[in-house]
Amino acid sequence: MNERIDGHTLLIGLMAYPIRHSMSPTMHNNAFAKLGLNYAYLAFEITSEKLPAAIDAIRTLDMRGSNISMPNKQTVIPLLDKLDPAAEMVGAVNTVVNNNGILTGYTTDGTGFMKSLADENLNIIGEKMTLSGAGGAGTAIAIQAALDGVKEISIFNQHDKLWSNAQRNVNVINEKTQCKATLYDFEDPDIFKSEIADSMIYCDSTGVGMKPLEDMTLVSDPSWFRPDMIVFDTVYAPRTTELMRVAKTAGVKHIFNGLGMMLEQGAEAFKLWTGEDMPVEYIREQLFS
Ligand code: NAD
């Protein structure tokens, strides 16, 4: 790091709270070092109260940009100058790019999800997806999948504070894309089972399977899955969730945790700031082998 930092180094931030656990600084700084790019990436503990001053600092310090995470993904929007159309549809921003004082907000979680499937030579364009969850990750996945040409998405959510968000997602997709989206709750297991049976991909974006719900899965019967389908869990810690174990028992060929999505959302942001492709395989080895 010492050899890399000089008077020309451009700063990129991560503004969230809490944030000290994040792998993003290691991911991006390793990638800058590998490619010899003169940037430094630092995490800043930024609460909602500190966000306006922190966003202004991007302009004042002529930072190249920032990642944005909870609790700031929505509240950052009015503080920016422009929004990428996908970020506007998702209603959240996880990446800010500063071009001569003009701040543009992007969302890269959904593109990261789609790219992680493409990395495995899997194509879900024109196919049907069943998706559990409509929070930050579920919204980004549903909207990007619909924008990219997934034909149909059945979204399942429980009747909690995210239910209205799930309704909004379905409305946005049906109004603004060619994809047909339908919202269900989990109450009728027969509907949940038949929607999965009719889909090429089942994706769980609820965080069930992660602490403190690491022993749980929304689908516990292997007979709900077919070997030729894709089962995707956005959770990446633990690496193998209960859902993934059920899919394995069912003989599902394509089973993924959220690691590829996490790397690819970072790579999308990296490209927006630097114009360069992140060395994803190198970073995967550095962080996870
Ligand atoms: P969130 O709180 O915004 O949304 C959670 C969603 O899950 C909501 O729709 C909620 O209704 C639903 N839910 C919660 N508990 C449930 C339960 N017991 N049964 C059924 N539904 C339930 O969270 P988020 O930010 O969207 O994160 C969700 C998961 O995705 C987390 O595990 C997170 O680590 C992961 N994630 C992964 C990536 C990645 O790059 N791989 C990116 C973002 C989030």
mmCIF file of C-alpha atoms and ligand atoms in Angstrom, residues 69-70 73-74 94 108-110 112-113 132-141 155-163 165-166 186 204-211 213 216-218 232-237 257-266, ligand 1:
data_model
loop_
_atom_site.group_PDB
_atom_site.id
_atom_site.type_symbol
_atom_site.label_atom_id
_atom_site.label_comp_id
_atom_site.label_asym_id
_atom_site.label_seq_id
_atom_site.Cartn_x
_atom_site.Cartn_y
_atom_site.Cartn_z
ATOM 1 C CA SER A 69 -24.637 0.483 2.086
ATOM 2 C CA MET A 70 -27.167 0.241 4.912
ATOM 3 C CA LYS A 73 -29.002 3.140 0.200
ATOM 4 C CA GLN A 74 -32.311 4.999 -0.157
ATOM 5 C CA ASN A 94 -24.998 1.208 -3.807
ATOM 6 C CA THR A 108 -24.826 -2.965 -9.069
ATOM 7 C CA ASP A 109 -26.379 -5.787 -6.956
ATOM 8 C CA GLY A 110 -28.790 -6.820 -9.730
ATOM 9 C CA GLY A 112 -23.858 -8.617 -10.134
ATOM 10 C CA PHE A 113 -26.486 -11.361 -9.797
ATOM 11 C CA SER A 132 -38.256 -15.272 -2.295
ATOM 12 C CA GLY A 133 -37.768 -11.856 -0.684
ATOM 13 C CA ALA A 134 -38.239 -8.263 -1.747
ATOM 14 C CA GLY A 135 -35.769 -6.352 0.404
ATOM 15 C CA GLY A 136 -32.592 -4.687 -0.860
ATOM 16 C CA ALA A 137 -31.170 -7.750 -2.613
ATOM 17 C CA GLY A 138 -34.524 -9.113 -3.848
ATOM 18 C CA THR A 139 -35.546 -5.779 -5.339
ATOM 19 C CA ALA A 140 -32.266 -5.342 -7.230
ATOM 20 C CA ILE A 141 -32.390 -8.941 -8.517
ATOM 21 C CA ILE A 155 -42.148 -13.080 -6.069
ATOM 22 C CA PHE A 156 -42.920 -14.533 -2.636
ATOM 23 C CA ASN A 157 -42.815 -12.421 0.510
ATOM 24 C CA GLN A 158 -44.173 -12.697 4.009
ATOM 25 C CA HIS A 159 -46.616 -10.074 5.335
ATOM 26 C CA ASP A 160 -43.983 -7.958 7.063
ATOM 27 C CA LYS A 161 -42.761 -4.401 6.527
ATOM 28 C CA LEU A 162 -41.300 -5.407 3.138
ATOM 29 C CA TRP A 163 -44.701 -6.547 1.743
ATOM 30 C CA ASN A 165 -42.042 -3.012 -1.219
ATOM 31 C CA ALA A 166 -42.808 -6.341 -2.895
ATOM 32 C CA PHE A 186 -45.914 -18.050 1.555
ATOM 33 C CA ASP A 204 -33.786 -16.980 -2.170
ATOM 34 C CA SER A 205 -32.903 -13.388 -1.228
ATOM 35 C CA THR A 206 -34.369 -13.444 2.303
ATOM 36 C CA GLY A 207 -31.236 -14.129 4.342
ATOM 37 C CA VAL A 208 -32.938 -17.232 5.819
ATOM 38 C CA GLY A 209 -29.981 -19.625 6.075
ATOM 39 C CA MET A 210 -27.731 -16.940 7.522
ATOM 40 C CA LYS A 211 -27.235 -16.269 11.246
ATOM 41 C CA LEU A 213 -31.513 -18.493 10.919
ATOM 42 C CA MET A 216 -33.640 -22.801 8.418
ATOM 43 C CA THR A 217 -34.735 -22.985 4.795
ATOM 44 C CA LEU A 218 -37.942 -21.889 3.098
ATOM 45 C CA PHE A 232 -29.395 -19.618 -5.931
ATOM 46 C CA ASP A 233 -29.041 -18.360 -2.357
ATOM 47 C CA THR A 234 -27.840 -14.741 -1.924
ATOM 48 C CA VAL A 235 -26.279 -15.699 1.427
ATOM 49 C CA TYR A 236 -22.469 -16.119 1.297
ATOM 50 C CA ALA A 237 -21.747 -16.779 4.989
ATOM 51 C CA ASN A 257 -24.324 -19.096 -2.819
ATOM 52 C CA GLY A 258 -24.060 -15.280 -2.977
ATOM 53 C CA LEU A 259 -20.270 -15.138 -3.358
ATOM 54 C CA GLY A 260 -20.266 -14.754 -7.143
ATOM 55 C CA MET A 261 -22.933 -12.050 -6.927
ATOM 56 C CA MET A 262 -20.927 -10.221 -4.254
ATOM 57 C CA LEU A 263 -17.754 -10.291 -6.360
ATOM 58 C CA GLU A 264 -19.554 -9.237 -9.534
ATOM 59 C CA GLN A 265 -21.432 -6.332 -7.901
ATOM 60 C CA GLY A 266 -18.003 -5.128 -6.740
HETATM 61 P P1 NAD B 1 -33.638 -6.995 3.653
HETATM 62 O O1 NAD B 1 -33.832 -6.939 5.129
HETATM 63 O O2 NAD B 1 -33.674 -5.743 2.874
HETATM 64 O O3 NAD B 1 -34.746 -7.989 3.044
HETATM 65 C C1 NAD B 1 -35.021 -9.262 3.606
HETATM 66 C C2 NAD B 1 -36.182 -9.935 2.854
HETATM 67 O O4 NAD B 1 -36.364 -11.248 3.375
HETATM 68 C C3 NAD B 1 -37.519 -9.227 3.012
HETATM 69 O O5 NAD B 1 -38.243 -9.359 1.813
HETATM 70 C C4 NAD B 1 -38.199 -10.007 4.147
HETATM 71 O O6 NAD B 1 -39.610 -9.958 4.034
HETATM 72 C C5 NAD B 1 -37.684 -11.404 3.892
HETATM 73 N N1 NAD B 1 -37.597 -12.243 5.101
HETATM 74 C C6 NAD B 1 -36.884 -11.969 6.222
HETATM 75 N N2 NAD B 1 -37.007 -12.978 7.116
HETATM 76 C C7 NAD B 1 -37.804 -13.904 6.533
HETATM 77 C C8 NAD B 1 -38.310 -15.167 6.956
HETATM 78 N N3 NAD B 1 -38.019 -15.672 8.152
HETATM 79 N N4 NAD B 1 -39.104 -15.855 6.101
HETATM 80 C C9 NAD B 1 -39.416 -15.361 4.887
HETATM 81 N N5 NAD B 1 -38.969 -14.156 4.430
HETATM 82 C C10 NAD B 1 -38.179 -13.448 5.257
HETATM 83 O O7 NAD B 1 -32.246 -7.762 3.453
HETATM 84 P P2 NAD B 1 -31.283 -7.700 2.138
HETATM 85 O O8 NAD B 1 -30.358 -6.550 2.276
HETATM 86 O O9 NAD B 1 -32.113 -7.827 0.933
HETATM 87 O O10 NAD B 1 -30.406 -9.023 2.368
HETATM 88 C C11 NAD B 1 -30.986 -10.308 2.256
HETATM 89 C C12 NAD B 1 -29.888 -11.362 2.127
HETATM 90 O O11 NAD B 1 -29.167 -11.164 0.914
HETATM 91 C C13 NAD B 1 -28.851 -11.332 3.242
HETATM 92 O O12 NAD B 1 -28.480 -12.645 3.530
HETATM 93 C C14 NAD B 1 -27.681 -10.594 2.627
HETATM 94 O O13 NAD B 1 -26.446 -10.969 3.197
HETATM 95 C C15 NAD B 1 -27.776 -11.079 1.208
HETATM 96 N N6 NAD B 1 -27.173 -10.169 0.229
HETATM 97 C C16 NAD B 1 -26.231 -10.695 -0.584
HETATM 98 C C17 NAD B 1 -25.638 -9.883 -1.550
HETATM 99 C C18 NAD B 1 -24.598 -10.483 -2.449
HETATM 100 O O14 NAD B 1 -23.923 -9.738 -3.148
HETATM 101 N N7 NAD B 1 -24.475 -11.796 -2.470
HETATM 102 C C19 NAD B 1 -26.012 -8.539 -1.690
HETATM 103 C C20 NAD B 1 -26.992 -8.032 -0.836
HETATM 104 C C21 NAD B 1 -27.572 -8.870 0.134
#
